[in-house]
Coordinates of C-alpha atoms in Angstrom, one line a residue:
X1 CA 4.7 -107.5 -15.9
X2 CA 2.1 -106.3 -13.4
X3 CA 4.9 -104.5 -11.5
X4 CA 6.1 -102.8 -14.7
X5 CA 2.6 -101.6 -15.6
X6 CA 2.2 -100.2 -12.1
X7 CA 5.4 -98.2 -12.4
X8 CA 4.4 -96.9 -15.7
X9 CA 1.1 -95.8 -14.4
X10 CA 2.8 -94.2 -11.5
X11 CA 5.2 -92.4 -13.8
X12 CA 2.3 -91.1 -15.9
X13 CA 0.5 -90.0 -12.8
X14 CA 3.7 -88.2 -11.6
X15 CA 4.0 -86.4 -14.9
X16 CA 0.4 -85.3 -14.7
X17 CA 1.1 -84.0 -11.2
X18 CA 4.2 -82.2 -12.3
X19 CA 2.3 -80.5 -15.1
X20 CA -0.5 -79.5 -12.7
X21 CA 2.1 -78.2 -10.2
X22 CA 3.9 -76.2 -13.0
X23 CA 0.6 -74.7 -14.0
X24 CA -0.1 -73.8 -10.4
X25 CA 3.4 -72.2 -10.0
X26 CA 2.9 -70.1 -13.1
X27 CA -0.5 -69.0 -11.9
X28 CA 1.2 -68.1 -8.6
X29 CA 3.9 -66.0 -10.4
X30 CA 1.2 -64.3 -12.5
X31 CA -0.6 -63.5 -9.3
X32 CA 2.5 -62.0 -7.6
X33 CA 3.3 -59.9 -10.7
X34 CA -0.3 -58.7 -10.8
X35 CA -0.2 -57.8 -7.1
X36 CA 3.0 -55.8 -7.6
X37 CA 1.5 -53.9 -10.5
X38 CA -1.5 -53.1 -8.4
X39 CA 0.6 -51.9 -5.5
X40 CA 2.6 -49.6 -7.9
X41 CA -0.6 -48.3 -9.3
X42 CA -2.0 -47.6 -5.8
X43 CA 1.0 -45.6 -4.8
X44 CA 1.5 -43.8 -8.0
X45 CA 1.7 -40.0 -8.0
X46 CA -1.4 -38.5 -9.6
X47 CA -0.6 -35.1 -10.9
X48 CA -3.8 -34.4 -12.8
X49 CA -7.4 -35.5 -13.1
X50 CA -6.5 -37.6 -16.2
X51 CA -3.7 -39.4 -14.3
X52 CA -6.1 -40.0 -11.4
X53 CA -8.7 -41.6 -13.8
X54 CA -6.1 -43.7 -15.6
X55 CA -4.7 -45.0 -12.3
X56 CA -8.2 -45.9 -11.1
X57 CA -8.9 -47.9 -14.3
X58 CA -5.5 -49.6 -14.2
X59 CA -6.3 -50.6 -10.6
X60 CA -9.6 -52.0 -11.7
X61 CA -8.0 -54.2 -14.4
X62 CA -5.4 -55.4 -11.9
X63 CA -8.1 -56.4 -9.5
X64 CA -9.9 -58.4 -12.2
X65 CA -6.7 -60.1 -13.3
X66 CA -5.9 -61.0 -9.6
X67 CA -9.4 -62.5 -9.2
X68 CA -8.9 -64.6 -12.4
X69 CA -5.5 -65.8 -11.3
X70 CA -6.9 -66.6 -7.9
X71 CA -9.7 -68.7 -9.2
X72 CA -7.4 -70.5 -11.6
X73 CA -4.9 -71.2 -8.9
X74 CA -7.6 -72.3 -6.6
X75 CA -9.0 -74.9 -9.0
X76 CA -5.5 -76.1 -9.9
X77 CA -4.5 -76.5 -6.2
X78 CA -7.7 -78.5 -5.6
X79 CA -6.9 -81.0 -8.5
X80 CA -3.3 -81.3 -7.5
X81 CA -4.2 -81.9 -3.9
X82 CA -6.7 -84.7 -4.9
X83 CA -4.0 -86.2 -7.1
X84 CA -1.4 -86.1 -4.4
X85 CA -3.7 -87.9 -2.0
X86 CA -4.3 -90.7 -4.6
X87 CA -0.6 -91.0 -5.3
X88 CA 0.1 -91.3 -1.6
X89 CA -2.4 -94.1 -1.3
X90 CA -0.9 -95.8 -4.3
X91 CA 2.6 -95.6 -3.0
X92 CA 1.5 -97.0 0.3
X93 CA -0.1 -100.0 -1.4
X94 CA 3.0 -100.6 -3.6
X95 CA 5.3 -100.4 -0.6
X96 CA 3.2 -102.9 1.4
X97 CA 3.1 -105.2 -1.6
X98 CA 6.9 -105.0 -2.0
X99 CA 7.4 -105.7 1.7
X100 CA 5.3 -108.8 1.5
X101 CA 7.0 -110.1 -1.7
X102 CA 10.4 -109.5 -0.1
X103 CA 9.4 -111.4 3.1
X104 CA 8.1 -114.3 0.9
X105 CA 11.4 -114.5 -1.1
X106 CA 13.4 -114.5 2.1
X107 CA 11.3 -117.3 3.5
X108 CA 11.7 -119.4 0.3
X109 CA 15.5 -119.0 0.5
X110 CA 15.6 -120.2 4.1
X111 CA 13.3 -123.2 3.3
X112 CA 15.0 -124.4 0.1
X113 CA 13.2 -122.3 -2.3
X114 CA 10.0 -124.2 -1.7
X115 CA 6.8 -122.6 -1.3
X116 CA 5.7 -122.7 2.3
X117 CA 2.5 -120.8 1.7
X118 CA -0.4 -122.1 3.5
X119 CA -3.8 -121.7 2.0
X120 CA -4.3 -118.8 4.3
X121 CA -1.0 -117.2 3.3
X122 CA -1.7 -117.7 -0.4
X123 CA -5.1 -116.3 0.0
X124 CA -3.6 -113.2 1.7
X125 CA -1.1 -112.8 -1.1
X126 CA -3.8 -113.0 -3.7
X127 CA -5.8 -110.4 -1.8
X128 CA -2.7 -108.1 -1.7
X129 CA -2.1 -108.5 -5.4
X130 CA -5.7 -107.7 -6.1
X131 CA -5.5 -104.8 -3.8
X132 CA -2.4 -103.5 -5.5
X133 CA -4.0 -103.9 -8.9
X134 CA -7.1 -102.1 -7.6
X135 CA -4.9 -99.3 -6.2
X136 CA -3.2 -99.1 -9.6
X137 CA -6.5 -98.6 -11.4
X138 CA -7.6 -96.1 -8.8
X139 CA -4.4 -94.1 -9.3
X140 CA -4.8 -94.1 -13.1
X141 CA -8.5 -93.1 -12.9
X142 CA -7.8 -90.4 -10.2
X143 CA -4.9 -88.9 -12.2
X144 CA -6.9 -88.9 -15.4
X145 CA -10.0 -87.5 -13.7
X146 CA -8.1 -84.9 -11.8
X147 CA -6.1 -83.8 -14.8
X148 CA -9.1 -83.5 -17.0
X149 CA -11.2 -81.7 -14.4
X150 CA -8.4 -79.3 -13.6
X151 CA -7.6 -78.6 -17.2
X152 CA -11.2 -78.3 -18.1
X153 CA -12.1 -76.2 -15.1
X154 CA -9.1 -73.9 -15.2
X155 CA -8.5 -73.8 -18.9
X156 CA -12.0 -73.2 -20.2
X157 CA -14.1 -71.7 -17.4
X158 CA -11.5 -69.4 -15.9
X159 CA -10.0 -68.3 -19.3
X160 CA -13.4 -67.4 -20.7
X161 CA -14.4 -65.6 -17.5
X162 CA -11.1 -63.7 -17.5
X163 CA -11.5 -62.8 -21.1
X164 CA -15.0 -61.4 -20.5
X165 CA -13.8 -59.6 -17.4
X166 CA -10.9 -58.0 -19.2
X167 CA -13.2 -56.8 -22.0
X168 CA -15.6 -55.4 -19.5
X169 CA -12.8 -53.7 -17.6
X170 CA -11.5 -52.1 -20.9
X171 CA -15.0 -50.7 -21.6
X172 CA -15.3 -49.5 -18.0
X173 CA -11.9 -47.9 -18.2
X174 CA -12.8 -46.0 -21.4
X175 CA -16.0 -44.8 -19.9
X176 CA -14.3 -43.8 -16.6
X177 CA -11.5 -41.9 -18.4
X178 CA -14.1 -40.0 -20.5
X179 CA -16.2 -39.3 -17.4
X180 CA -13.1 -38.3 -15.4
X181 CA -11.9 -35.9 -18.1
X182 CA -15.3 -34.1 -18.0
X183 CA -15.2 -34.1 -14.2
X184 CA -11.7 -32.8 -14.2
X185 CA -12.7 -29.9 -16.5
X186 CA -15.6 -29.1 -14.2
X187 CA -13.4 -29.4 -11.2
X188 CA -10.8 -27.0 -12.7
X189 CA -13.5 -24.4 -13.3
X190 CA -14.8 -24.9 -9.8
X191 CA -11.3 -24.6 -8.4
X192 CA -10.7 -21.3 -10.2
X193 CA -13.9 -19.9 -8.9
X194 CA -13.1 -21.1 -5.4
X195 CA -9.7 -19.6 -5.6
X196 CA -11.1 -16.2 -6.5
X197 CA -13.7 -16.4 -3.8
X198 CA -10.9 -17.4 -1.3
X199 CA -8.9 -14.4 -2.4
X200 CA -11.8 -12.1 -1.8
X201 CA -12.4 -13.7 1.5
X202 CA -8.8 -13.3 2.5
X203 CA -8.9 -9.6 1.7
X204 CA -12.0 -9.2 3.7
X205 CA -10.4 -11.1 6.6
X206 CA -7.4 -8.9 6.4
X207 CA -9.5 -5.8 6.6
X208 CA -11.5 -7.3 9.5
X209 CA -8.3 -8.2 11.4
X210 CA -6.9 -4.7 10.9
X211 CA -10.2 -3.2 12.3
X212 CA -10.1 -5.7 15.2
X213 CA -6.5 -4.6 16.1
X214 CA -7.8 -1.1 17.0
X215 CA -11.2 -2.3 18.4
X216 CA -10.9 -0.9 21.9
X217 CA -9.7 2.5 20.7
X218 CA -12.5 2.7 18.1
X219 CA -15.0 1.7 20.7
X220 CA -13.9 4.4 23.1
X221 CA -13.8 7.0 20.4
X222 CA -17.3 6.1 19.3
X223 CA -18.4 6.4 23.0
X224 CA -16.8 9.9 23.2
X225 CA -18.6 10.9 20.0
X226 CA -21.9 9.6 21.4
X227 CA -21.3 11.5 24.6
X228 CA -20.8 14.7 22.7
X229 CA -23.8 14.2 20.5
X230 CA -26.0 13.3 23.4
X231 CA -24.9 16.2 25.5
X232 CA -25.5 18.6 22.6
X233 CA -28.9 17.3 21.9
X234 CA -30.4 16.3 25.3
X235 CA -31.6 19.7 26.4
X236 CA -33.3 20.4 23.0
X237 CA -35.0 17.0 23.0
X238 CA -36.2 17.4 26.5
X239 CA -37.7 20.8 25.7
X240 CA -39.4 19.2 22.7
X241 CA -40.9 16.2 24.5
X242 CA -44.1 18.2 25.2
X243 CA -44.8 18.1 21.5
X244 CA -45.4 14.3 21.8
X245 CA -45.4 11.9 18.9
X246 CA -42.2 10.5 17.5
X247 CA -40.1 13.0 19.4
X248 CA -41.0 11.3 22.6
X249 CA -39.8 8.0 21.2
X250 CA -36.5 9.7 20.3
X251 CA -36.2 11.1 23.8
X252 CA -36.7 7.7 25.3
X253 CA -34.0 6.2 23.1
X254 CA -31.6 9.1 24.1
X255 CA -32.5 8.6 27.7
X256 CA -31.6 4.9 27.5
X257 CA -28.2 5.8 25.9
X258 CA -27.6 8.4 28.6
X259 CA -28.3 5.8 31.2
X260 CA -25.6 3.6 29.8
X261 CA -23.1 6.5 29.6
X262 CA -23.9 7.7 33.1
X263 CA -22.6 4.4 34.5
X264 CA -19.2 4.8 32.8
X265 CA -16.3 7.1 33.3
X266 CA -17.7 9.4 30.7
X267 CA -20.6 10.2 33.1
X268 CA -18.2 12.9 34.4
X269 CA -19.3 15.0 31.4
X270 CA -22.8 15.1 32.9
X271 CA -21.7 16.2 36.4
X272 CA -22.0 19.9 35.6
X273 CA -25.7 19.9 36.4
X274 CA -27.3 19.7 39.8
X275 CA -28.8 16.2 40.2
X276 CA -31.1 17.1 43.1
X277 CA -28.5 16.9 45.9
X278 CA -27.9 20.7 45.9
X279 CA -24.4 20.0 44.5
X280 CA -22.9 20.0 41.1
X281 CA -19.3 19.7 39.9
X282 CA -19.1 23.5 39.5
X283 CA -20.1 24.2 43.1
X284 CA -17.7 21.6 44.5
X285 CA -14.8 22.8 42.4
X286 CA -15.5 26.4 43.6
X287 CA -15.4 25.2 47.2
X288 CA -12.2 23.4 46.7
X289 CA -10.7 26.4 45.0
X290 CA -11.7 28.5 47.9
X291 CA -10.1 26.0 50.3
X292 CA -6.9 26.2 48.2
X293 CA -6.8 30.0 48.3
X294 CA -7.4 29.9 52.0
X295 CA -4.4 27.7 52.5
X296 CA -2.3 30.0 50.4
X297 CA -3.4 33.0 52.5
X298 CA -2.7 31.0 55.7
X299 CA 0.9 30.6 54.5
X300 CA 1.2 34.3 54.0
X301 CA -0.4 35.1 57.4
X302 CA 1.7 32.6 59.3
X303 CA 4.9 34.8 59.3
X304 CA 5.9 38.4 59.0
X305 CA 7.8 39.0 55.8
X306 CA 9.0 41.9 53.7
X307 CA 9.1 40.2 50.3
X308 CA 6.9 37.4 48.9
X309 CA 8.0 35.2 46.1
X310 CA 5.7 32.5 44.8
X311 CA 6.6 29.8 42.3
X312 CA 5.1 26.6 40.8
X313 CA 1.6 25.8 39.8
X314 CA -1.2 23.5 40.8
X315 CA -2.7 20.8 38.7
X316 CA -5.4 21.9 36.2
X317 CA -8.9 20.8 37.1
X318 CA -9.3 18.8 33.9
X319 CA -6.5 16.5 35.1
X320 CA -7.9 16.2 38.6
X321 CA -11.4 15.3 37.4
X322 CA -10.1 12.7 34.9
X323 CA -8.2 10.9 37.7
X324 CA -11.3 11.2 39.9
X325 CA -13.6 9.8 37.3
X326 CA -11.4 6.8 36.5
X327 CA -10.5 6.0 40.1
X328 CA -14.1 6.3 41.4
X329 CA -15.9 4.5 38.5
X330 CA -13.5 1.6 38.2
X331 CA -12.8 1.0 41.8
X332 CA -12.8 -2.8 42.3
X333 CA -14.1 -2.6 45.8
X334 CA -16.7 0.1 45.5
X335 CA -17.4 1.4 41.9
X336 CA -19.6 4.4 41.7
X337 CA -21.1 6.5 38.9
X338 CA -19.6 10.0 38.5
X339 CA -22.4 11.8 36.8
X340 CA -23.8 13.1 40.2
X341 CA -22.3 14.6 43.2
X342 CA -22.9 14.0 46.9
X343 CA -21.0 14.5 50.1
X344 CA -19.1 11.2 49.9
X345 CA -18.0 11.8 46.3
X346 CA -17.0 15.4 47.2
X347 CA -14.7 14.0 49.9
X348 CA -13.2 11.6 47.4
X349 CA -12.6 14.5 44.9
X350 CA -11.1 16.7 47.7
X351 CA -8.7 14.0 48.8
X352 CA -7.5 13.4 45.2
X353 CA -7.0 17.2 44.7
X354 CA -4.7 17.4 47.8
X355 CA -2.9 14.3 46.8
X356 CA -2.1 15.9 43.5
X357 CA -1.3 19.4 44.9
X358 CA 1.0 20.5 47.7
X359 CA 1.8 23.9 49.1
X360 CA 5.1 24.5 50.9
X361 CA 6.8 27.6 52.2
X362 CA 9.9 28.9 53.8
X363 CA 11.4 32.2 55.0
X364 CA 14.8 33.6 54.6
X365 CA 16.5 36.8 55.9
X366 CA 18.7 38.7 53.6
X367 CA 20.9 41.7 54.6
X368 CA 21.2 44.3 51.9
X369 CA 22.8 47.6 51.4
X370 CA 20.5 50.4 50.3
X371 CA 21.5 53.7 48.8
X372 CA 19.1 56.6 49.5
X373 CA 19.4 60.0 47.8
X374 CA 18.4 63.2 49.5
X375 CA 18.7 66.9 48.8
X376 CA 20.8 68.9 51.2
X377 CA 18.7 71.9 50.6
X378 CA 21.3 73.6 48.5
X379 CA 20.5 71.7 45.3
X380 CA 23.0 69.0 46.0
X381 CA 22.2 65.3 46.0
X382 CA 23.4 63.4 48.9
X383 CA 23.6 59.5 48.8
X384 CA 23.4 57.7 52.0
X385 CA 24.2 53.9 52.3
X386 CA 22.2 51.9 54.9
X387 CA 22.2 48.2 55.7
X388 CA 18.7 46.7 55.8
X389 CA 17.7 43.2 56.7
X390 CA 14.6 41.9 54.8
X391 CA 12.6 38.7 55.4
X392 CA 11.7 36.8 52.3
X393 CA 8.7 34.4 52.2
X394 CA 9.0 31.7 49.5
X395 CA 5.8 29.9 48.7
X396 CA 6.0 26.9 46.3
X397 CA 3.1 25.1 44.8
X398 CA 3.9 21.7 43.3
X399 CA 1.6 19.1 41.7
X400 CA 1.8 15.5 40.4
X401 CA 1.0 14.7 36.8
X402 CA -1.7 12.3 35.6
X403 CA 0.8 9.6 34.9
X404 CA 2.2 9.9 38.4
X405 CA -1.2 9.6 39.9
X406 CA -2.0 6.6 37.7
X407 CA 1.2 4.9 39.1
X408 CA 0.3 5.9 42.6
X409 CA -3.2 4.3 42.3
X410 CA -1.9 1.3 40.4
X411 CA -4.1 1.8 37.3
X412 CA -4.1 -1.0 34.8
X413 CA -3.9 -0.5 31.0
X414 CA -7.6 -0.1 30.6
X415 CA -7.8 2.6 33.2
X416 CA -4.9 4.4 31.6
X417 CA -6.6 4.3 28.2
X418 CA -9.7 5.8 29.8
X419 CA -7.6 8.7 31.2
X420 CA -6.0 9.3 27.8
X421 CA -9.5 9.5 26.1
X422 CA -10.9 11.8 28.7
X423 CA -7.9 14.2 28.4
X424 CA -7.9 14.6 24.7
X425 CA -8.0 18.2 23.5
X426 CA -11.1 17.5 21.5
X427 CA -13.0 17.2 24.7
X428 CA -12.1 20.6 26.1
X429 CA -15.5 22.0 25.3
X430 CA -17.1 19.3 27.4
X431 CA -14.8 20.1 30.3
X432 CA -15.6 23.8 30.1
X433 CA -19.3 22.9 30.3
X434 CA -18.6 20.8 33.4
X435 CA -16.3 23.2 35.2
X436 CA -17.6 26.6 34.2
X437 CA -21.0 26.2 32.6
X438 CA -19.8 27.2 29.2
X439 CA -22.0 25.6 26.6
X440 CA -20.2 26.8 23.4
X441 CA -17.1 25.3 21.9
X442 CA -15.9 27.9 19.3
X443 CA -13.9 30.0 21.7
X444 CA -11.1 27.7 22.5
X445 CA -9.0 30.4 24.1
X446 CA -11.5 30.6 26.9
X447 CA -11.3 26.9 27.5
X448 CA -7.5 27.0 27.6
X449 CA -7.5 30.1 29.9
X450 CA -10.0 28.5 32.4
X451 CA -7.8 25.3 32.5
X452 CA -5.0 27.5 34.0
X453 CA -7.0 29.0 36.8
X454 CA -5.0 28.6 40.1
X455 CA -1.6 28.9 38.6
X456 CA 0.7 30.9 40.8
X457 CA 3.8 32.9 39.8
X458 CA 3.3 32.5 36.0
X459 CA 6.5 30.7 35.3
X460 CA 5.0 28.5 32.5
X461 CA 4.0 31.7 30.6
X462 CA 7.0 34.1 31.0
X463 CA 9.5 31.3 30.6
X464 CA 7.7 30.2 27.4
X465 CA 7.9 33.8 26.1
X466 CA 11.6 33.8 26.6
X467 CA 12.2 35.6 29.9
X468 CA 14.8 34.2 32.3
X469 CA 13.1 35.5 35.4
X470 CA 9.8 36.7 36.6
X471 CA 8.1 39.7 34.8
X472 CA 4.7 41.1 35.0
X473 CA 3.1 38.2 33.2
X474 CA -0.6 39.1 32.4
X475 CA 0.2 39.7 28.7
X476 CA 2.5 36.7 28.4
X477 CA -0.4 34.6 29.8
X478 CA -2.8 35.8 27.1
X479 CA -0.2 35.2 24.4
X480 CA 0.5 31.7 25.8
X481 CA -3.3 30.8 25.7
X482 CA -3.5 32.2 22.1
X483 CA -0.5 30.1 21.1
X484 CA -2.0 26.9 22.5
X485 CA -4.9 27.5 20.1
X486 CA -2.7 28.2 17.1
X487 CA -4.0 31.8 16.9
X488 CA -0.5 33.4 16.9
X489 CA 0.7 31.3 14.0
X490 CA -2.4 32.2 12.0
X491 CA -2.2 35.9 12.9
X492 CA -5.5 36.0 14.9
X493 CA -3.9 37.3 18.1
X494 CA -0.4 38.9 18.4
X495 CA 2.4 37.7 20.6
X496 CA 2.9 40.5 23.1
X497 CA 4.4 41.0 26.6
X498 CA 3.4 44.7 27.0
X499 CA -0.3 45.7 27.2
X500 CA 0.3 49.0 25.3
X501 CA 1.7 47.0 22.3
X502 CA -1.3 44.7 22.4
X503 CA -3.8 47.6 22.2
X504 CA -2.0 49.2 19.3
X505 CA -2.0 45.9 17.3
X506 CA -5.8 45.7 17.5
X507 CA -6.3 49.4 16.8
X508 CA -4.1 49.3 13.7
X509 CA -6.3 46.6 12.2
X510 CA -9.6 48.2 13.1
X511 CA -10.4 45.5 15.5
X512 CA -11.0 47.6 18.6
X513 CA -14.0 48.4 20.8
X514 CA -14.0 51.0 23.6
X515 CA -14.8 50.2 27.2
X516 CA -18.5 51.0 27.0
X517 CA -19.3 48.1 24.6
X518 CA -20.7 44.8 25.7
X519 CA -18.2 42.1 24.7
X520 CA -18.6 38.5 23.8
X521 CA -16.6 35.5 25.0
X522 CA -13.1 35.3 23.6
X523 CA -12.5 39.0 23.3
X524 CA -9.2 40.4 24.8
X525 CA -10.1 42.9 27.6
X526 CA -7.6 45.7 28.5
X527 CA -7.7 47.7 31.7
X528 CA -6.5 51.2 32.7
X529 CA -6.0 51.4 36.4
X530 CA -4.7 55.0 36.5
X531 CA -7.1 56.5 34.0
X532 CA -4.2 57.9 32.0
X533 CA -5.3 56.4 28.7
X534 CA -2.7 53.6 28.7
X535 CA -3.4 50.0 29.4
X536 CA -1.9 48.5 32.6
X537 CA -3.4 45.0 32.6
X538 CA -5.0 42.5 30.2
X539 CA -7.2 39.4 30.4
X540 CA -9.7 37.2 28.4
X541 CA -13.5 37.6 28.4
X542 CA -15.0 34.4 29.6
X543 CA -18.7 35.3 29.4
X544 CA -21.2 38.1 29.9
X545 CA -24.3 37.5 32.0
X546 CA -26.8 39.9 33.5
X547 CA -24.6 43.0 32.8
X548 CA -21.5 41.3 34.3
X549 CA -18.4 40.6 32.4
X550 CA -16.5 37.5 33.7
X551 CA -12.8 37.4 32.9
X552 CA -9.9 35.0 33.2
X553 CA -6.7 37.0 34.1
X554 CA -3.1 36.0 34.6
X555 CA -1.0 37.9 37.2
X556 CA -4.1 38.8 39.2
X557 CA -2.5 38.8 42.7
X558 CA 0.3 36.8 41.1
X559 CA -2.0 34.0 40.1
X560 CA -4.6 33.0 37.4
X561 CA -8.1 34.0 38.6
X562 CA -11.6 34.5 37.4
X563 CA -12.8 38.1 38.0
X564 CA -15.9 40.1 37.2
X565 CA -16.8 43.7 36.3
X566 CA -19.9 45.5 35.4
X567 CA -20.4 46.2 31.7
X568 CA -18.9 49.7 31.0
X569 CA -16.8 49.8 34.2
X570 CA -14.5 52.8 34.2
X571 CA -11.4 50.7 34.6
X572 CA -12.1 48.9 31.3
X573 CA -10.1 50.6 28.6
X574 CA -11.5 48.6 25.7
X575 CA -11.5 45.3 23.9
X576 CA -9.4 43.7 21.2
X577 CA -11.7 41.8 18.7
X578 CA -9.9 38.7 17.3
X579 CA -11.1 37.5 13.9
X580 CA -11.6 33.8 15.0

């Protein structure tokens, strides 16, 4: 009967263990499901502020549930583990008891079913039985105790805790959703305001980028404008410095600006004044022009000729000086300022001039048949044919362009940009001041005419007019200069190739002064070499100083030259007065 009771106790204990194991398994499944829900909630797509808040609340609930399941499972596992240990001990005791009983039965069978127990063996058996009974009681008590503790701990404590936690989580969720909705509305308003601000910032950035794309050009243009303003105002300010006060401060500021400009390529616009060396750009240019004329004359004197034909033209001084300014000021080995002139800089300028201009000549003998007509004394005309050999001297002047010089000197893009800025037409008045001391800018035709001084043969002018070969080109030169200024198109100056026609045009419009008048720059001067009342030559008045009229004339010795006459000279027929 003792064996049967022990088995029943063991079965009861096993049932208790199974129930505890099933409870633990269910808690484990609940934990896994809760974890999966939490993972799905973590990776959910949140398309709005409300969804974000709901997901966060759901995640909080899941975390609470997980904690409840974890605590419940932990307590269950602890009870089950204790029960399993007790069952293992009980099974060991029962197994030992059965082994001993089986050994005793086997011994009785071999000894005639008589007990052979000695007092010692009987005592051991009794101790084993008592130990088994004691183990049985221990198993029952452990199973009951573990089951009650597990059920009590897990069922009551964890369930209540979980219920409270769930309620708290629900309240927290409601509060969070309400708070999140308010935050979402505020965030939406903030986002709208931010978007508008970003749009305005983008527009501003676009405008800034566009301005930056032309930064270099704008900077150079601003420098040019500053140069013009400074040059125009410097003399007046220096004259007013004696007055003191704030004018002196302005002068100091202007002087500082001038100091900055003097060190750049734009310092060339200040080179028209003598800087204390006894040289200025004007005097150096005149010396080089004289050298140029001397070489032309040397070509003529080198051979004996019957006919002289000259063609081509030299580079205008504006181009020469622009190349000089950039090359000298930006030289990597020896950069120099170009606002002043000295012997070393004069040599640099002279070298550049002759690198840009070349004079070549050749002679050719031509045999021609000439017909001469004579009177035989009886009123009859007699024609006589003779063969004559003439020697022709051809002189050609050629020059390189600014672009060709930039390529020859290996100018980089920055240096090329400087050249382009210096040579803009809007700077012609500055060049006139540098080259010829002209301080006004209204008479553009004078500036254009001065830029052509040194041209030989006049091909650019008579070919522009429409002639296929050389003609007497003084009038076409004046017309070409007027056209460059837009004066022909606006009707300020006529397009004419004959001096007589030009005189008539001005007289017909009442825009005529006789030769005794004192002209002003920009007037058209007409000459009468033969004193027959008809014009033989025409030019442009450059300036009038100390009773001397300075002119720029085309076809003066087959070249463009500056000449001078006294006011009222008998060779001056009169002046056309354009209405500029």
